[in-house]
Coordinates of C-alpha atoms in Angstrom, one line a residue:
M147 CA -53.9 -54.2 -47.1
P148 CA -52.9 -57.3 -49.1
K149 CA -54.3 -60.7 -48.0
L150 CA -50.8 -62.0 -47.4
P151 CA -47.9 -60.0 -45.7
T152 CA -45.2 -58.7 -47.8
V153 CA -41.9 -60.4 -47.0
L154 CA -38.8 -59.0 -48.9
P155 CA -35.2 -60.2 -48.9
L156 CA -32.3 -58.2 -47.4
R157 CA -29.4 -58.0 -49.9
A158 CA -26.7 -56.7 -47.6
H159 CA -26.1 -56.2 -43.9
G160 CA -23.8 -53.2 -44.3
V161 CA -20.7 -52.0 -45.9
T162 CA -16.9 -52.3 -45.1
V163 CA -13.9 -51.0 -46.8
D164 CA -11.2 -52.8 -48.8
P165 CA -7.5 -52.1 -48.1
D166 CA -7.5 -49.8 -51.2
G167 CA -10.4 -47.8 -49.7
S168 CA -13.2 -49.0 -52.0
P169 CA -16.5 -50.0 -50.5
V170 CA -17.4 -53.7 -50.1
A171 CA -20.9 -54.8 -49.3
V172 CA -21.4 -57.4 -46.5
L173 CA -23.8 -59.6 -48.3
V174 CA -26.7 -61.7 -47.0
D175 CA -27.2 -65.3 -48.0
N176 CA -31.0 -65.8 -48.0
K177 CA -32.8 -69.0 -47.3
R178 CA -36.2 -69.7 -48.9
R179 CA -38.9 -71.5 -47.1
V180 CA -42.4 -72.6 -48.3
E181 CA -45.0 -72.0 -45.6
V182 CA -48.0 -74.3 -44.9
D183 CA -50.2 -72.0 -46.9
G184 CA -48.0 -72.2 -49.9
T185 CA -46.5 -68.8 -49.6
L186 CA -42.7 -68.3 -50.0
T187 CA -40.7 -66.7 -47.2
T188 CA -37.3 -65.4 -47.7
I189 CA -35.2 -65.6 -44.5
P190 CA -31.9 -63.9 -44.2
I191 CA -29.1 -65.9 -42.5
D192 CA -28.0 -64.2 -39.3
N193 CA -24.8 -62.2 -39.7
D194 CA -22.1 -62.8 -37.1
E195 CA -19.8 -60.0 -38.3
S196 CA -19.1 -56.9 -36.2
Y197 CA -17.1 -53.7 -36.7
V198 CA -14.0 -52.6 -34.8
P199 CA -15.6 -49.9 -32.6
G200 CA -15.5 -46.5 -34.2
T201 CA -14.7 -47.8 -37.7
S202 CA -16.1 -49.5 -40.7
V203 CA -13.4 -52.2 -40.5
L204 CA -14.7 -55.7 -39.7
E205 CA -13.4 -57.6 -36.7
S206 CA -12.6 -60.5 -39.0
A207 CA -10.0 -58.4 -40.8
D208 CA -6.4 -59.0 -40.3
L209 CA -5.9 -56.5 -37.4
D210 CA -2.3 -57.4 -37.1
D211 CA -1.7 -56.0 -40.6
P212 CA -0.1 -52.5 -40.2
A213 CA -2.2 -51.2 -43.2
V214 CA -5.4 -52.4 -41.5
Q215 CA -4.4 -50.9 -38.2
A216 CA -3.6 -47.6 -39.9
M217 CA -7.1 -47.7 -41.5
V218 CA -8.6 -48.2 -38.0
D219 CA -6.6 -45.2 -36.5
E220 CA -7.5 -42.9 -39.5
Q221 CA -11.3 -43.7 -39.4
R222 CA -11.4 -43.1 -35.6
A223 CA -9.5 -39.8 -36.1
W224 CA -11.9 -38.7 -38.8
L225 CA -14.9 -39.4 -36.7
A226 CA -13.4 -37.5 -33.7
A227 CA -12.5 -34.5 -35.9
G228 CA -16.2 -33.7 -36.6
K229 CA -19.4 -33.5 -34.6
L230 CA -21.5 -36.5 -33.8
P231 CA -25.2 -35.6 -33.8
G232 CA -27.1 -37.0 -30.8
A233 CA -23.8 -37.8 -29.0
G234 CA -24.5 -39.2 -25.5
G235 CA -28.2 -39.9 -26.3
Q236 CA -30.1 -43.0 -27.2
F237 CA -29.4 -42.6 -31.0
A238 CA -25.7 -42.0 -30.7
E239 CA -24.7 -45.4 -32.0
M240 CA -27.1 -45.1 -35.0
S241 CA -25.7 -41.6 -35.7
E242 CA -22.1 -42.9 -35.6
R243 CA -22.8 -45.8 -37.9
A244 CA -24.7 -43.5 -40.4
L245 CA -21.8 -41.2 -40.5
L246 CA -19.2 -44.0 -41.0
D247 CA -21.4 -45.6 -43.6
L248 CA -21.7 -42.4 -45.6
R249 CA -17.9 -42.1 -45.6
V250 CA -17.4 -45.5 -47.0
L251 CA -20.0 -44.9 -49.7
T252 CA -18.2 -41.7 -50.7
A253 CA -15.3 -42.2 -53.1
D254 CA -12.3 -39.9 -53.2
T255 CA -13.8 -38.5 -56.4
G256 CA -16.8 -37.3 -54.4
A257 CA -19.1 -39.9 -56.0
V258 CA -21.7 -41.1 -53.4
M259 CA -23.2 -44.5 -54.2
A260 CA -26.8 -44.8 -52.9
S261 CA -25.9 -48.3 -51.6
P262 CA -23.1 -50.7 -52.3
V263 CA -25.2 -53.3 -54.2
T264 CA -26.1 -53.8 -57.9
A265 CA -28.3 -51.0 -59.3
W266 CA -27.8 -48.8 -56.3
R267 CA -24.1 -48.3 -57.1
H268 CA -24.7 -45.0 -58.8
V269 CA -25.0 -41.4 -57.8
W270 CA -28.5 -39.7 -57.4
P271 CA -28.1 -35.9 -57.4
R272 CA -30.9 -35.8 -54.7
D273 CA -29.2 -38.2 -52.4
A274 CA -25.8 -36.7 -52.9
S275 CA -27.2 -33.3 -52.0
F276 CA -28.5 -34.6 -48.7
V277 CA -25.1 -36.2 -48.1
V278 CA -23.4 -32.8 -48.7
A279 CA -25.7 -31.2 -46.1
A280 CA -25.0 -34.0 -43.6
Y281 CA -21.3 -33.7 -44.0
A282 CA -21.5 -30.0 -43.8
V283 CA -23.5 -29.8 -40.5
T284 CA -21.3 -32.6 -38.9
G285 CA -18.1 -30.7 -39.5
H286 CA -16.7 -32.7 -42.4
P287 CA -16.3 -30.0 -45.1
D288 CA -13.6 -31.9 -47.1
E289 CA -16.1 -34.7 -47.9
A290 CA -18.9 -32.2 -48.5
E291 CA -16.7 -30.3 -51.0
D292 CA -15.6 -33.6 -52.7
V293 CA -19.3 -34.5 -53.3
L294 CA -20.1 -31.1 -54.7
G295 CA -17.1 -31.4 -56.9
F296 CA -18.5 -34.5 -58.4
L297 CA -21.9 -32.8 -58.9
A298 CA -20.0 -29.9 -60.6
R299 CA -18.4 -32.3 -63.1
V300 CA -21.6 -34.0 -64.1
A301 CA -23.8 -30.9 -64.0
P302 CA -25.9 -30.5 -67.1
D303 CA -25.5 -27.2 -69.0
N304 CA -29.3 -26.8 -69.2
G305 CA -29.8 -27.4 -65.5
R306 CA -32.0 -30.5 -66.0
W307 CA -30.4 -33.3 -64.0
E308 CA -30.6 -36.9 -64.8
A309 CA -32.1 -39.3 -62.2
R310 CA -28.7 -40.8 -61.5
Y311 CA -25.2 -40.9 -62.8
L312 CA -22.4 -43.5 -63.2
S313 CA -20.1 -43.3 -60.3
D314 CA -17.1 -42.8 -62.5
G315 CA -18.7 -39.5 -63.7
S316 CA -18.9 -40.7 -67.3
G317 CA -22.6 -40.1 -67.8
R318 CA -26.1 -41.1 -66.8
A319 CA -26.7 -44.5 -65.5
P320 CA -27.6 -47.1 -68.1
D321 CA -31.4 -47.4 -67.6
Q322 CA -34.6 -45.9 -68.7
R323 CA -35.3 -43.8 -65.6
H324 CA -36.9 -40.5 -66.5
R325 CA -35.1 -37.3 -65.6
Q326 CA -36.1 -36.0 -62.1
F327 CA -36.6 -32.2 -62.2
D328 CA -36.3 -32.0 -58.4
G329 CA -32.5 -32.4 -58.7
A330 CA -32.4 -28.8 -60.0
G331 CA -33.7 -27.8 -56.7
W332 CA -31.7 -30.0 -54.4
V333 CA -28.3 -29.1 -55.7
P334 CA -28.6 -25.3 -55.0
W335 CA -30.0 -26.1 -51.5
A336 CA -26.9 -28.3 -50.9
V337 CA -24.6 -25.5 -51.9
W338 CA -26.5 -23.0 -49.7
T339 CA -26.4 -25.3 -46.7
F340 CA -22.6 -25.9 -47.2
A341 CA -22.1 -22.1 -47.3
Q342 CA -24.2 -21.6 -44.1
S343 CA -22.6 -24.5 -42.1
T344 CA -18.9 -24.0 -43.1
T345 CA -16.8 -21.6 -41.0
D346 CA -13.9 -21.0 -43.5
P347 CA -15.0 -18.1 -45.6
Q348 CA -12.3 -18.8 -48.3
R349 CA -13.4 -22.4 -48.6
V350 CA -17.0 -21.2 -49.0
A351 CA -16.0 -18.7 -51.7
D352 CA -14.0 -21.4 -53.6
V353 CA -16.9 -23.9 -53.4
I354 CA -19.4 -21.4 -54.6
E355 CA -17.2 -20.4 -57.5
M356 CA -16.8 -24.1 -58.3
M357 CA -20.5 -24.6 -58.2
R358 CA -21.5 -21.3 -59.9
P359 CA -22.3 -22.8 -63.4
A360 CA -24.4 -25.6 -61.9
V361 CA -26.3 -23.4 -59.5
I362 CA -27.0 -20.8 -62.1
A363 CA -28.0 -23.3 -64.8
S364 CA -30.3 -25.1 -62.2
A365 CA -32.0 -21.9 -61.0
D366 CA -32.4 -20.7 -64.7
A367 CA -34.1 -24.0 -65.5
L368 CA -36.3 -23.8 -62.4
A369 CA -37.4 -20.2 -63.3
A370 CA -38.1 -21.1 -66.9
S371 CA -40.2 -24.0 -65.8
A372 CA -42.6 -21.7 -63.8
G373 CA -45.3 -20.5 -66.2
E374 CA -47.5 -17.5 -65.6
D375 CA -49.5 -19.7 -63.2
G376 CA -46.3 -20.7 -61.3
L377 CA -46.8 -24.4 -62.1
P378 CA -43.8 -26.3 -63.7
A379 CA -44.5 -29.2 -66.0
P380 CA -45.0 -32.7 -64.7
S381 CA -41.8 -34.6 -64.0
S382 CA -40.6 -37.7 -62.2
D383 CA -39.8 -37.1 -58.6
Y384 CA -38.5 -39.3 -55.8
W385 CA -41.2 -41.9 -56.7
E386 CA -39.1 -42.5 -59.8
R387 CA -42.0 -43.1 -62.2
K388 CA -43.4 -41.3 -65.3
E389 CA -45.9 -38.7 -64.2
S390 CA -48.7 -37.0 -66.1
E391 CA -49.6 -34.7 -63.2
L392 CA -47.5 -32.2 -61.3
A393 CA -46.5 -33.7 -58.0
L394 CA -45.7 -32.0 -54.7
G395 CA -42.4 -33.8 -54.7
V396 CA -41.4 -31.6 -57.8
I397 CA -42.9 -28.2 -57.1
A398 CA -41.6 -28.1 -53.5
P399 CA -37.9 -28.5 -54.5
V400 CA -38.5 -26.1 -57.4
S401 CA -39.4 -23.4 -54.8
L402 CA -36.5 -24.6 -52.5
G403 CA -33.9 -24.4 -55.3
L404 CA -35.0 -21.0 -56.4
R405 CA -34.9 -19.6 -52.9
A406 CA -31.5 -21.1 -52.2
A407 CA -30.2 -19.7 -55.5
I408 CA -31.6 -16.2 -54.6
A409 CA -29.8 -16.4 -51.2
L410 CA -26.5 -17.3 -53.0
A411 CA -26.9 -14.6 -55.7
P412 CA -24.7 -12.0 -54.0
Q413 CA -21.8 -14.5 -53.9
L414 CA -22.6 -15.8 -57.3
G415 CA -22.4 -12.2 -58.7
V416 CA -25.7 -12.4 -60.5
D417 CA -28.9 -10.5 -60.6
P418 CA -31.6 -12.7 -59.1
T419 CA -34.6 -10.7 -60.3
A420 CA -35.9 -13.4 -62.7
W421 CA -35.4 -16.1 -60.0
S422 CA -37.3 -14.0 -57.4
E423 CA -40.2 -13.4 -59.7
A424 CA -40.4 -17.0 -60.5
A425 CA -40.1 -18.1 -56.9
E426 CA -43.0 -15.7 -56.0
R427 CA -45.2 -17.4 -58.7
V428 CA -44.2 -20.9 -57.6
D429 CA -44.9 -20.2 -53.9
A430 CA -48.2 -18.6 -54.7
A431 CA -49.1 -21.7 -56.8
I432 CA -48.2 -24.1 -54.0
E433 CA -50.5 -22.3 -51.6
R434 CA -53.3 -22.0 -54.2
E435 CA -53.2 -25.4 -55.7
F436 CA -51.8 -27.5 -52.9
G437 CA -52.1 -25.7 -49.6
S438 CA -55.8 -25.0 -49.8
R439 CA -56.3 -28.8 -50.1
G440 CA -53.9 -30.0 -47.3
F441 CA -50.8 -30.4 -49.6
P442 CA -51.7 -33.6 -51.5
R443 CA -49.4 -35.3 -53.9
Y444 CA -51.3 -34.0 -56.8
A445 CA -53.9 -31.1 -56.8
P446 CA -56.7 -31.2 -56.0
D447 CA -57.1 -34.7 -54.5
G448 CA -53.9 -36.8 -55.0
G449 CA -53.8 -38.2 -51.5
H450 CA -51.2 -37.6 -48.7
D451 CA -47.5 -37.7 -49.7
A452 CA -44.3 -37.7 -47.6
A453 CA -43.1 -34.9 -49.8
V454 CA -45.0 -32.5 -47.6
S455 CA -41.9 -32.6 -45.5
F456 CA -40.2 -30.6 -48.2
L457 CA -42.3 -27.6 -47.1
A458 CA -41.2 -27.8 -43.5
P459 CA -37.9 -26.6 -41.9
P460 CA -35.1 -26.7 -42.8
F461 CA -36.4 -26.3 -46.4
A462 CA -38.9 -23.5 -45.5
A463 CA -40.0 -21.4 -42.5
P464 CA -42.5 -23.2 -40.3
S465 CA -46.2 -22.7 -40.8
D466 CA -49.3 -24.0 -39.0
E467 CA -50.8 -25.2 -42.2
V468 CA -47.7 -27.4 -43.1
A469 CA -47.5 -28.6 -39.5
D470 CA -51.1 -29.8 -39.6
A471 CA -50.5 -31.5 -43.0
V472 CA -47.3 -33.2 -41.7
T473 CA -49.2 -34.6 -38.7
E474 CA -52.0 -35.9 -40.8
T475 CA -49.7 -37.3 -43.5
E476 CA -47.7 -39.2 -41.0
R477 CA -50.8 -40.7 -39.6
V478 CA -52.2 -41.7 -42.9
L479 CA -49.0 -43.1 -44.3
R480 CA -48.0 -45.1 -41.2
V481 CA -47.9 -48.9 -41.8
P482 CA -48.5 -51.5 -39.1
S483 CA -44.8 -51.7 -38.2
G484 CA -44.7 -48.0 -37.4
G485 CA -42.7 -46.8 -40.4
H486 CA -44.2 -45.1 -43.5
R487 CA -44.9 -45.7 -47.2
P488 CA -44.3 -43.0 -49.7
G489 CA -47.9 -41.8 -50.4
E490 CA -51.5 -42.6 -49.8
N491 CA -51.8 -43.7 -53.4
W492 CA -48.7 -45.9 -53.3
L493 CA -50.3 -49.2 -54.1
K494 CA -47.3 -51.6 -54.1
D495 CA -46.4 -53.4 -51.0
V496 CA -48.6 -51.1 -48.9
D497 CA -47.5 -52.8 -45.6
V498 CA -43.8 -52.1 -46.3
A499 CA -42.1 -49.1 -44.6
W500 CA -39.6 -47.0 -46.6
T501 CA -36.9 -45.6 -44.4
P502 CA -36.3 -42.4 -46.4
E503 CA -39.9 -41.4 -46.1
T504 CA -40.0 -42.2 -42.4
A505 CA -36.9 -40.1 -41.9
M506 CA -38.3 -37.3 -44.0
L507 CA -41.3 -37.0 -41.7
A508 CA -39.0 -37.2 -38.7
L509 CA -37.0 -34.2 -40.1
A510 CA -40.2 -32.2 -40.6
F511 CA -41.4 -33.0 -37.1
A512 CA -38.0 -31.9 -35.7
G513 CA -38.0 -28.7 -37.7
L514 CA -41.5 -27.9 -36.5
G515 CA -40.6 -28.4 -32.9
A516 CA -42.5 -31.7 -32.5
D517 CA -39.4 -33.4 -30.9
D518 CA -41.3 -36.3 -29.4
E519 CA -42.8 -37.2 -32.7
A520 CA -39.4 -37.0 -34.4
E521 CA -37.9 -39.2 -31.7
R522 CA -40.7 -41.8 -32.1
L523 CA -39.8 -42.1 -35.8
L524 CA -36.1 -42.2 -35.1
T525 CA -36.8 -45.0 -32.6
F526 CA -38.5 -47.0 -35.4
L527 CA -35.5 -46.5 -37.6
D528 CA -33.0 -47.4 -34.8
E529 CA -34.9 -50.6 -34.0
H530 CA -35.0 -51.8 -37.5
R531 CA -31.4 -51.6 -38.6
T532 CA -29.4 -54.6 -39.8
D533 CA -27.2 -56.8 -37.7
L534 CA -24.3 -54.5 -38.6
G535 CA -26.3 -51.5 -37.6
A536 CA -26.9 -50.2 -41.1
L537 CA -30.1 -48.3 -42.1
P538 CA -31.8 -50.3 -44.8
E539 CA -34.0 -48.9 -47.6
K540 CA -37.1 -50.7 -46.4
V541 CA -38.6 -52.6 -43.5
D542 CA -41.0 -55.4 -44.6
S543 CA -44.2 -56.5 -42.9
E544 CA -42.5 -59.0 -40.4
P545 CA -41.0 -56.4 -39.7
K546 CA -37.4 -56.8 -40.6
P547 CA -34.8 -54.9 -42.6
A548 CA -35.2 -55.4 -46.3
S549 CA -33.8 -54.4 -49.7
V550 CA -30.3 -52.8 -49.5
A551 CA -28.3 -51.4 -46.6
P552 CA -26.9 -49.0 -45.9
L553 CA -28.9 -46.5 -47.9
A554 CA -27.0 -43.1 -48.2
W555 CA -30.2 -41.0 -48.4
T556 CA -31.6 -42.4 -45.1
S557 CA -28.2 -42.2 -43.4
A558 CA -27.9 -38.5 -44.4
L559 CA -31.5 -37.8 -43.3
V560 CA -31.0 -39.4 -39.9
L561 CA -27.9 -37.2 -39.3
L562 CA -29.9 -34.1 -40.3
V563 CA -32.8 -35.0 -37.9
L564 CA -30.4 -35.4 -35.0
T565 CA -28.7 -32.2 -35.9
E566 CA -32.0 -30.4 -36.0
L567 CA -32.9 -31.8 -32.5
D568 CA -29.4 -30.8 -31.1
E569 CA -28.9 -27.4 -32.5
G570 CA -31.2 -26.7 -35.4
L571 CA -30.4 -26.5 -39.1
P572 CA -30.2 -23.4 -41.3
V573 CA -33.6 -22.6 -42.9
V574 CA -33.7 -21.4 -46.4
P575 CA -35.2 -17.9 -46.6
G576 CA -38.7 -17.6 -48.0
T577 CA -40.5 -15.3 -50.4
A578 CA -43.2 -12.8 -49.7
A579 CA -45.7 -15.2 -51.2
A580 CA -44.8 -17.8 -48.6
E581 CA -44.9 -15.5 -45.7

């Protein structure tokens, strides 16, 4: 632990919508105070805004304007047309805000911004895939299809996705982030989840046809990455840093993407033999190199990592070994506030909780039937939202919301956790090596 606590600024309380439908961040004006010990504290000024119930329209908007009132009516109708995970329970308000926030962050083009502030105003394929799943299981197939449409338009021919894309679809975001090979796994999973959760067979067929090139290219890239030993090359993952060793956060989505593509193969009209053979090698490698050591970030002794949740339902069938690893990982990664850092060897701001990682572990607990543990982590997330109810990216050591809010990935994860607790999520079929 650092000698001094980590205090981080909050950049936005939440997001609202302009009359033209574009997202607008509700920004935070921070005050800076020098403490008696010479440290600098950043204090967010309290936000006195609030939403019109059931919408993302602020009470300070001109509610007498017919256009604003039409927006209020339309947003309430959209919310009512789907399913609200956790309805009637203690997390219902968090669920509603997460769903409304996702909709504001999703453009008509299907581009889902990670958050409405600065460098987060881009589209991560991983985050967008989770948003597709969240829309699909909450009964909003139009939005799920729109997001998949954006991914289809930016999909690389070689199946190797960039870390993030410009929200206008014109290319990769202008920075030096390395490609994240896990994107090739998340996108087929998103398509499979859409197909499993959408009741209109013609819509499912149309979406699979639209996504066919992207899924095939992604699965081919995943299969080609698995050598004779089943181990893909090192790649950046959700930690978003250059890696010289293969991380669990890469190989787990490689397995997931291959298995999802195999399950889609009949509708894609392809022979999945090469994908199946690669998936068998990958799953055997996960068990041999990672499972025998408690599923660390790197084999053999890379420390616990929240990516172990990618081996639990809904991403794979439950197992006692993964359940034990999830329980131990949650304990090791827990920070004093009750949330979680990304990994045991995450050395920056080790007293700061990251909400995606906390929600990932909650999803694993829910999928493994440990409902009380999942609800404990949901309670942490619920109690550390912003004044406007948005889920932030981080919770600092004080503990208070920090960084940006809302974060699309966390919002989608919370909706998936609550859906898992309510009715269960579809689980991607496994391979013989994983059974």
